[in-house]
Amino acid sequence: MPAGTLYRGREGMWSWVAHRVTGVLIFFFLFVHVLDTALVRVSPEAYDEVVATYKTPIVALLEYGLVAAILFHALNGLRVIAVDFWAKGPRYQKQMLWAVMSIWIVLMAGAVYPVLGHAARELFGS
Amino acid sequence: MSADLSKTAVGPVEGVSLYDVDNPAPLIDPPRKRTKRSPKSARGNFELAAWLFMRLSGVVLVVLVIGHLLIQLVLDGGVSKIGFAFVAGRWASPFWQVWDLLMLWLAMLHGANGLRTVINDYAERPSTRLWLKGLLYTATVFTILLGTLVIFTFDPNIR
Ligand code: HEM
Ligand code: HEM
């Protein structure tokens, strides 16, 4: 690693990479999501048919991944804002990243049952 | 430290000046000063506005998007309850119409501006940049218009 950089290859860089990757993924999801929602203007049957695929176990897993991406991007986005606007933000950027990751783990644990519960019931019987 | 400065690579810092009050040093513009010759793209404050917009929209989107996910995926049976009837019930209320409209516009503009940054970072050839941005702006305008139209023209009695 080149000397004299505090940033490259450390927490700051990896959180930036993850923020970028999650942001791009969410954007692509949103594009498809507006298209599928537009089916309410075609017919109730067309809409319900597509939404039915949202309720299958495999897509439930994708939804869990989407929740993971959104929660990280949202929490880390607030951290970026704090780094930019809070006088002590840059000094505590690392601690704030650990706070982001802790809250993220707790929320992701809490999301397991609501998001994946119906898929588990379908796969393993209720 | 009283070495003869004229023998080092660094010139005298506080030595004899070439200039004085009657013969002032020429004024040099700061490197990024905007002049008549600055390119058009560097005249305004667009990048500052975009930077600020990312942060302001981000704060609002935390509430809108996490609230949306809570309603769609967690509360009241999670994803299982979603269907045409559910959407009809939600869009009967102007509150949720405005919520979705705001979320649509802010998320699309925030995401599109984020992608513009990503394209600026990685696409180096001018023609590649032009094409990618053209595609991005087309998709963004299309999505925002379609989503807005769907909210405003939703008809619960379509059949
Ligand atoms: C898998 C998770 C998601 C589900 C199941 C879901 C479900 C829905 C449903 C049922 C609607 C219809 C209107 C309503 O009930 O409010 C809707 C609309 C909408 N959702 Fe989502 N949503 C999800 C994730 C997201 C995310 C992550 C975003 C933002 C990044 C988002 C943005 C929107 C927008 C902008 C609309 C309005 C679309 C339009 O104008 O036609 N949704 N969503
Ligand atoms: C949930 C609340 C959100 C917050 C707090 C948030 C916050 C931020 C912030 C502060 C930035 C600027 C980062 C920087 O300048 O280094 C950013 C970038 C970005 N955001 Fe968001 N955002 C949110 C939601 C979204 C959504 C819904 C999308 C997709 C539609 C999205 C896509 C992006 C993209 C693509 C970037 C550019 C990433 C980069 O340049 O590396 N964000 N976000």
Short mmCIF file of C-alpha atoms and ligand atoms in Angstrom, two decimals:
data_model
loop_
_atom_site.label_atom_id
_atom_site.label_comp_id
_atom_site.label_asym_id
_atom_site.label_seq_id
_atom_site.Cartn_x
_atom_site.Cartn_y
_atom_site.Cartn_z
CA MET A 1 0.00 0.00 0.00
CA PRO A 2 1.38 3.43 -0.83
CA ALA A 3 2.54 5.29 2.21
CA GLY A 4 0.94 8.52 3.25
CA THR A 5 -2.66 7.57 2.61
CA LEU A 6 -5.11 7.12 5.43
CA TYR A 7 -7.85 6.09 3.15
CA ARG A 8 -6.92 3.58 0.49
CA GLY A 9 -7.67 -0.05 1.27
CA ARG A 10 -9.13 0.77 4.67
CA GLU A 11 -12.60 1.19 6.18
CA GLY A 12 -13.19 4.44 4.33
CA MET A 13 -12.54 2.90 0.92
CA TRP A 14 -14.49 -0.30 1.44
CA SER A 15 -17.53 1.51 2.80
CA TRP A 16 -17.37 3.77 -0.28
CA VAL A 17 -17.22 0.73 -2.60
CA ALA A 18 -20.18 -0.87 -0.83
CA HIS A 19 -22.13 2.42 -0.93
CA ARG A 20 -21.56 2.66 -4.68
CA VAL A 21 -22.47 -0.98 -5.43
CA THR A 22 -25.65 -0.86 -3.32
CA GLY A 23 -26.69 2.49 -4.83
CA VAL A 24 -26.40 1.14 -8.39
CA LEU A 25 -28.27 -2.07 -7.49
CA ILE A 26 -31.15 -0.14 -5.89
CA PHE A 27 -31.42 2.08 -8.96
CA PHE A 28 -31.78 -0.91 -11.28
CA PHE A 29 -34.34 -2.46 -8.95
CA LEU A 30 -36.35 0.77 -8.89
CA PHE A 31 -36.46 0.89 -12.70
CA VAL A 32 -37.97 -2.63 -12.87
CA HIS A 33 -40.20 -1.90 -9.87
CA VAL A 34 -41.88 1.09 -11.54
CA LEU A 35 -42.45 -1.06 -14.64
CA ASP A 36 -44.11 -3.87 -12.65
CA THR A 37 -46.24 -1.40 -10.69
CA ALA A 38 -47.38 0.12 -14.00
CA LEU A 39 -49.22 -3.15 -14.68
CA VAL A 40 -52.04 -1.85 -12.44
CA ARG A 41 -52.93 0.25 -15.48
CA VAL A 42 -53.13 -2.87 -17.67
CA SER A 43 -55.41 -5.12 -15.65
CA PRO A 44 -55.79 -6.45 -12.10
CA GLU A 45 -54.98 -9.95 -13.42
CA ALA A 46 -51.72 -8.88 -15.06
CA TYR A 47 -50.61 -7.13 -11.88
CA ASP A 48 -51.54 -9.99 -9.56
CA GLU A 49 -49.81 -12.49 -11.81
CA VAL A 50 -46.48 -10.67 -11.65
CA VAL A 51 -46.79 -9.95 -7.94
CA ALA A 52 -47.35 -13.68 -7.39
CA THR A 53 -43.74 -14.28 -8.41
CA TYR A 54 -42.71 -11.82 -5.67
CA LYS A 55 -44.12 -14.27 -3.15
CA THR A 56 -42.02 -17.30 -4.17
CA PRO A 57 -39.19 -18.46 -1.88
CA ILE A 58 -36.38 -17.57 -4.31
CA VAL A 59 -37.62 -14.02 -4.82
CA ALA A 60 -38.10 -13.73 -1.05
CA LEU A 61 -34.37 -14.29 -0.77
CA LEU A 62 -33.76 -11.52 -3.33
CA GLU A 63 -36.06 -9.25 -1.31
CA TYR A 64 -33.96 -9.96 1.77
CA GLY A 65 -30.89 -8.97 -0.26
CA LEU A 66 -32.63 -5.76 -1.37
CA VAL A 67 -33.42 -4.94 2.25
CA ALA A 68 -29.75 -5.54 3.10
CA ALA A 69 -28.63 -3.18 0.33
CA ILE A 70 -31.12 -0.42 1.24
CA LEU A 71 -30.37 -0.57 4.96
CA PHE A 72 -26.62 -0.38 4.38
CA HIS A 73 -26.92 2.43 1.83
CA ALA A 74 -29.30 4.40 4.06
CA LEU A 75 -27.27 4.03 7.27
CA ASN A 76 -23.93 4.64 5.57
CA GLY A 77 -25.46 7.57 3.66
CA LEU A 78 -26.31 9.18 7.00
CA ARG A 79 -22.69 8.54 8.06
CA VAL A 80 -21.40 10.26 4.91
CA ILE A 81 -23.67 13.23 5.65
CA ALA A 82 -22.34 13.35 9.22
CA VAL A 83 -18.74 13.28 7.95
CA ASP A 84 -19.52 16.21 5.65
CA PHE A 85 -21.56 18.43 7.96
CA TRP A 86 -20.57 17.54 11.56
CA ALA A 87 -17.36 19.23 12.65
CA LYS A 88 -16.12 16.08 14.39
CA GLY A 89 -17.45 13.77 11.67
CA PRO A 90 -14.14 13.05 9.90
CA ARG A 91 -12.46 12.21 13.21
CA TYR A 92 -15.14 9.68 14.12
CA GLN A 93 -15.77 8.24 10.64
CA LYS A 94 -14.41 4.83 11.66
CA GLN A 95 -16.43 4.62 14.86
CA MET A 96 -19.50 5.70 12.91
CA LEU A 97 -18.91 2.87 10.42
CA TRP A 98 -18.90 0.36 13.27
CA ALA A 99 -22.12 1.92 14.54
CA VAL A 100 -23.61 1.57 11.04
CA MET A 101 -22.58 -2.10 10.85
CA SER A 102 -23.95 -2.86 14.34
CA ILE A 103 -27.34 -1.30 13.62
CA TRP A 104 -27.36 -3.03 10.22
CA ILE A 105 -26.79 -6.48 11.80
CA VAL A 106 -29.54 -5.92 14.36
CA LEU A 107 -32.05 -4.75 11.72
CA MET A 108 -31.13 -7.61 9.35
CA ALA A 109 -31.66 -10.13 12.16
CA GLY A 110 -35.03 -8.51 12.85
CA ALA A 111 -35.98 -8.72 9.16
CA VAL A 112 -35.37 -12.49 8.86
CA TYR A 113 -38.77 -13.58 10.12
CA PRO A 114 -41.00 -10.94 8.46
CA VAL A 115 -39.29 -11.16 5.05
CA LEU A 116 -38.39 -14.87 4.89
CA GLY A 117 -41.02 -16.42 7.20
CA HIS A 118 -43.60 -17.06 4.48
CA ALA A 119 -40.95 -18.68 2.26
CA ALA A 120 -39.88 -21.00 5.10
CA ARG A 121 -43.50 -21.97 5.73
CA GLU A 122 -43.98 -22.75 2.07
CA LEU A 123 -40.79 -24.80 1.80
CA PHE A 124 -41.00 -26.69 5.09
CA GLY A 125 -44.74 -26.67 5.75
CA SER A 126 -46.35 -24.66 8.52
CA MET B 1 21.09 26.84 10.22
CA SER B 2 22.96 29.76 8.74
CA ALA B 3 23.90 27.88 5.57
CA ASP B 4 24.37 29.93 2.45
CA LEU B 5 20.98 29.60 0.78
CA SER B 6 22.31 30.44 -2.66
CA LYS B 7 24.06 27.06 -2.71
CA THR B 8 20.94 24.95 -2.02
CA ALA B 9 18.29 23.89 -4.47
CA VAL B 10 15.75 26.06 -2.65
CA GLY B 11 15.97 29.73 -3.38
CA PRO B 12 16.00 32.35 -0.64
CA VAL B 13 12.61 32.60 0.93
CA GLU B 14 13.02 35.88 2.71
CA GLY B 15 15.90 37.17 0.64
CA VAL B 16 15.93 40.21 -1.57
CA SER B 17 12.68 40.59 -3.43
CA LEU B 18 12.50 41.41 -7.08
CA TYR B 19 9.43 43.49 -6.33
CA ASP B 20 8.52 46.42 -4.09
CA VAL B 21 5.69 48.95 -3.66
CA ASP B 22 6.64 50.81 -6.78
CA ASN B 23 7.23 47.65 -8.79
CA PRO B 24 4.56 45.18 -7.62
CA ALA B 25 4.57 41.51 -8.57
CA PRO B 26 2.14 40.65 -11.38
CA LEU B 27 -1.22 39.40 -10.17
CA ILE B 28 -1.97 35.79 -11.05
CA ASP B 29 -5.54 34.50 -11.03
CA PRO B 30 -6.32 31.68 -8.61
CA PRO B 31 -6.25 28.36 -10.52
CA ARG B 32 -10.01 27.76 -10.55
CA LYS B 33 -11.19 31.34 -10.98
CA ARG B 34 -14.08 31.67 -13.39
CA THR B 35 -13.23 33.90 -16.31
CA LYS B 36 -14.73 34.63 -19.68
CA ARG B 37 -12.60 31.85 -21.06
CA SER B 38 -13.79 29.16 -18.63
CA PRO B 39 -15.67 26.38 -20.40
CA LYS B 40 -19.42 26.64 -20.11
CA SER B 41 -19.61 23.56 -17.86
CA ALA B 42 -17.42 25.29 -15.26
CA ARG B 43 -19.35 28.57 -15.03
CA GLY B 44 -22.27 27.67 -12.79
CA ASN B 45 -22.68 25.86 -9.49
CA PHE B 46 -24.28 22.70 -10.84
CA GLU B 47 -21.91 20.27 -9.13
CA LEU B 48 -22.36 21.99 -5.78
CA ALA B 49 -26.15 21.86 -6.17
CA ALA B 50 -25.94 18.18 -7.11
CA TRP B 51 -23.75 17.41 -4.11
CA LEU B 52 -26.20 19.18 -1.79
CA PHE B 53 -29.20 17.50 -3.42
CA MET B 54 -27.69 14.03 -2.77
CA ARG B 55 -27.53 14.81 0.94
CA LEU B 56 -30.91 16.51 1.30
CA SER B 57 -32.77 13.89 -0.74
CA GLY B 58 -30.89 11.15 1.15
CA VAL B 59 -32.25 12.32 4.50
CA VAL B 60 -35.84 12.41 3.18
CA LEU B 61 -35.45 9.04 1.42
CA VAL B 62 -34.48 7.32 4.67
CA VAL B 63 -38.01 7.98 5.97
CA LEU B 64 -39.84 7.37 2.67
CA VAL B 65 -38.06 4.17 1.55
CA ILE B 66 -37.68 2.48 4.93
CA GLY B 67 -41.31 3.33 5.68
CA HIS B 68 -42.30 1.84 2.32
CA LEU B 69 -40.34 -1.37 2.96
CA LEU B 70 -41.89 -1.67 6.42
CA ILE B 71 -45.39 -1.40 4.94
CA GLN B 72 -44.77 -3.68 1.94
CA LEU B 73 -42.57 -6.39 3.46
CA VAL B 74 -43.07 -6.42 7.22
CA LEU B 75 -46.43 -5.17 8.49
CA ASP B 76 -49.76 -6.91 7.99
CA GLY B 77 -48.56 -10.23 6.55
CA GLY B 78 -45.59 -8.91 4.62
CA VAL B 79 -45.39 -9.47 0.87
CA SER B 80 -48.27 -12.02 0.91
CA LYS B 81 -50.99 -9.34 1.13
CA ILE B 82 -49.89 -7.40 -1.97
CA GLY B 83 -52.22 -7.42 -4.93
CA PHE B 84 -54.38 -5.13 -7.06
CA ALA B 85 -56.93 -4.73 -4.25
CA PHE B 86 -54.21 -3.74 -1.78
CA VAL B 87 -52.82 -1.08 -4.14
CA ALA B 88 -56.34 0.23 -4.78
CA GLY B 89 -56.85 0.60 -1.04
CA ARG B 90 -53.59 2.49 -0.59
CA TRP B 91 -53.95 4.85 -3.53
CA ALA B 92 -57.47 5.75 -2.38
CA SER B 93 -55.66 7.98 0.11
CA PRO B 94 -54.00 11.19 -1.13
CA PHE B 95 -51.46 10.81 1.68
CA TRP B 96 -49.98 7.63 0.20
CA GLN B 97 -50.26 9.03 -3.33
CA VAL B 98 -48.11 11.99 -2.33
CA TRP B 99 -45.76 9.68 -0.42
CA ASP B 100 -45.23 7.45 -3.47
CA LEU B 101 -44.93 10.42 -5.82
CA LEU B 102 -42.27 12.08 -3.69
CA MET B 103 -40.43 8.78 -3.27
CA LEU B 104 -40.53 8.18 -7.03
CA TRP B 105 -39.11 11.59 -7.93
CA LEU B 106 -36.50 11.81 -5.19
CA ALA B 107 -35.23 8.24 -5.54
CA MET B 108 -35.04 8.44 -9.33
CA LEU B 109 -33.25 11.81 -9.36
CA HIS B 110 -30.92 10.77 -6.51
CA GLY B 111 -30.12 7.45 -8.17
CA ALA B 112 -29.69 9.03 -11.63
CA ASN B 113 -27.33 11.65 -10.29
CA GLY B 114 -25.41 8.92 -8.46
CA LEU B 115 -25.10 6.95 -11.70
CA ARG B 116 -23.94 10.08 -13.52
CA THR B 117 -21.06 10.24 -11.03
CA VAL B 118 -20.27 6.58 -11.60
CA ILE B 119 -20.22 7.07 -15.40
CA ASN B 120 -17.98 10.13 -15.01
CA ASP B 121 -15.60 8.01 -12.93
CA TYR B 122 -15.27 4.96 -15.15
CA ALA B 123 -16.16 5.81 -18.75
CA GLU B 124 -13.19 7.55 -20.30
CA ARG B 125 -13.89 7.88 -24.02
CA PRO B 126 -16.06 10.92 -24.78
CA SER B 127 -18.35 8.93 -27.07
CA THR B 128 -18.86 6.21 -24.44
CA ARG B 129 -19.72 8.83 -21.82
CA LEU B 130 -22.16 10.51 -24.17
CA TRP B 131 -23.95 7.26 -24.98
CA LEU B 132 -24.13 6.03 -21.41
CA LYS B 133 -25.45 9.36 -20.14
CA GLY B 134 -27.95 9.57 -22.99
CA LEU B 135 -29.23 6.12 -22.06
CA LEU B 136 -29.32 7.04 -18.36
CA TYR B 137 -31.25 10.28 -18.89
CA THR B 138 -33.69 8.64 -21.29
CA ALA B 139 -34.42 5.80 -18.85
CA THR B 140 -34.76 8.26 -15.96
CA VAL B 141 -37.19 10.61 -17.71
CA PHE B 142 -39.22 7.63 -18.98
CA THR B 143 -39.45 6.02 -15.53
CA ILE B 144 -40.40 9.24 -13.73
CA LEU B 145 -43.09 10.07 -16.30
CA LEU B 146 -44.50 6.52 -16.32
CA GLY B 147 -44.60 6.29 -12.51
CA THR B 148 -46.24 9.72 -12.21
CA LEU B 149 -48.81 8.86 -14.85
CA VAL B 150 -49.64 5.58 -13.09
CA ILE B 151 -50.27 7.31 -9.75
CA PHE B 152 -52.44 10.05 -11.27
CA THR B 153 -54.48 7.85 -13.61
CA PHE B 154 -54.94 4.83 -11.34
CA ASP B 155 -58.45 3.47 -11.73
CA PRO B 156 -59.72 1.00 -9.08
CA ASN B 157 -62.66 0.08 -11.34
CA ILE B 158 -60.54 -0.68 -14.37
CA ARG B 159 -62.70 -3.78 -14.83
C1 HEM C 1 -39.36 -5.82 -2.35
C2 HEM C 1 -39.68 -4.72 -1.76
C3 HEM C 1 -40.81 -3.84 -2.26
C4 HEM C 1 -42.13 -4.15 -2.42
C5 HEM C 1 -42.81 -5.49 -2.13
C6 HEM C 1 -42.79 -2.97 -2.92
C7 HEM C 1 -44.15 -2.89 -3.20
C8 HEM C 1 -44.78 -1.82 -3.78
C9 HEM C 1 -46.21 -1.72 -4.05
C10 HEM C 1 -47.24 -2.78 -3.72
C11 HEM C 1 -46.44 -0.52 -4.64
C12 HEM C 1 -47.80 0.02 -5.10
C13 HEM C 1 -48.22 1.29 -4.40
C14 HEM C 1 -48.22 1.20 -2.89
O1 HEM C 1 -48.75 0.22 -2.31
O2 HEM C 1 -47.66 2.13 -2.29
C15 HEM C 1 -45.16 0.16 -4.76
C16 HEM C 1 -44.95 1.39 -5.33
C17 HEM C 1 -43.75 2.07 -5.35
N1 HEM C 1 -42.56 1.66 -4.78
FE1 HEM C 1 -42.23 -0.13 -3.91
N2 HEM C 1 -41.87 -1.96 -3.04
C18 HEM C 1 -40.65 -2.45 -2.66
C19 HEM C 1 -39.46 -1.76 -2.63
C20 HEM C 1 -39.29 -0.46 -3.05
C21 HEM C 1 -38.05 0.29 -2.98
C22 HEM C 1 -36.74 -0.25 -2.41
C23 HEM C 1 -38.28 1.52 -3.51
C24 HEM C 1 -37.37 2.72 -3.66
C25 HEM C 1 -36.11 2.68 -3.94
C26 HEM C 1 -39.67 1.54 -3.94
C27 HEM C 1 -40.29 2.60 -4.55
C28 HEM C 1 -41.60 2.61 -5.00
C29 HEM C 1 -42.19 3.70 -5.77
C30 HEM C 1 -41.47 4.96 -6.25
C31 HEM C 1 -43.53 3.35 -5.99
C32 HEM C 1 -44.56 4.16 -6.82
C33 HEM C 1 -44.54 3.58 -8.23
C34 HEM C 1 -45.32 4.38 -9.23
O3 HEM C 1 -45.34 5.61 -9.18
O4 HEM C 1 -45.92 3.77 -10.17
N3 HEM C 1 -40.25 0.32 -3.63
N4 HEM C 1 -44.17 -0.64 -4.21
C1 HEM C 2 -32.39 5.49 1.85
C2 HEM C 2 -31.84 6.66 1.94
C3 HEM C 2 -30.62 7.08 1.16
C4 HEM C 2 -29.59 7.82 1.68
C5 HEM C 2 -29.44 8.35 3.13
C6 HEM C 2 -28.63 8.01 0.62
C7 HEM C 2 -27.47 8.75 0.75
C8 HEM C 2 -26.55 8.95 -0.24
C9 HEM C 2 -25.45 9.88 -0.22
C10 HEM C 2 -25.15 10.84 0.96
C11 HEM C 2 -24.76 9.77 -1.36
C12 HEM C 2 -23.54 10.57 -1.78
C13 HEM C 2 -22.29 9.81 -1.53
C14 HEM C 2 -21.07 10.60 -1.88
O1 HEM C 2 -21.17 11.74 -2.40
O2 HEM C 2 -19.97 10.05 -1.67
C15 HEM C 2 -25.41 8.73 -2.14
C16 HEM C 2 -24.96 8.26 -3.37
C17 HEM C 2 -25.69 7.40 -4.18
N1 HEM C 2 -26.95 6.91 -3.94
FE1 HEM C 2 -28.00 7.14 -2.25
N2 HEM C 2 -29.07 7.38 -0.51
C18 HEM C 2 -30.31 6.82 -0.25
C19 HEM C 2 -31.10 6.14 -1.14
C20 HEM C 2 -30.75 5.80 -2.45
C21 HEM C 2 -31.63 5.16 -3.42
C22 HEM C 2 -33.10 4.77 -3.18
C23 HEM C 2 -30.89 4.98 -4.57
C24 HEM C 2 -31.30 4.37 -5.89
C25 HEM C 2 -32.37 4.69 -6.54
C26 HEM C 2 -29.56 5.50 -4.31
C27 HEM C 2 -28.51 5.50 -5.22
C28 HEM C 2 -27.31 6.13 -5.05
C29 HEM C 2 -26.23 6.12 -6.00
C30 HEM C 2 -26.21 5.37 -7.35
C31 HEM C 2 -25.19 6.91 -5.45
C32 HEM C 2 -23.82 7.23 -6.09
C33 HEM C 2 -22.75 6.42 -5.43
C34 HEM C 2 -21.35 6.89 -5.72
O3 HEM C 2 -21.16 7.94 -6.35
O4 HEM C 2 -20.43 6.18 -5.31
N3 HEM C 2 -29.52 6.01 -3.03
N4 HEM C 2 -26.51 8.25 -1.45
#
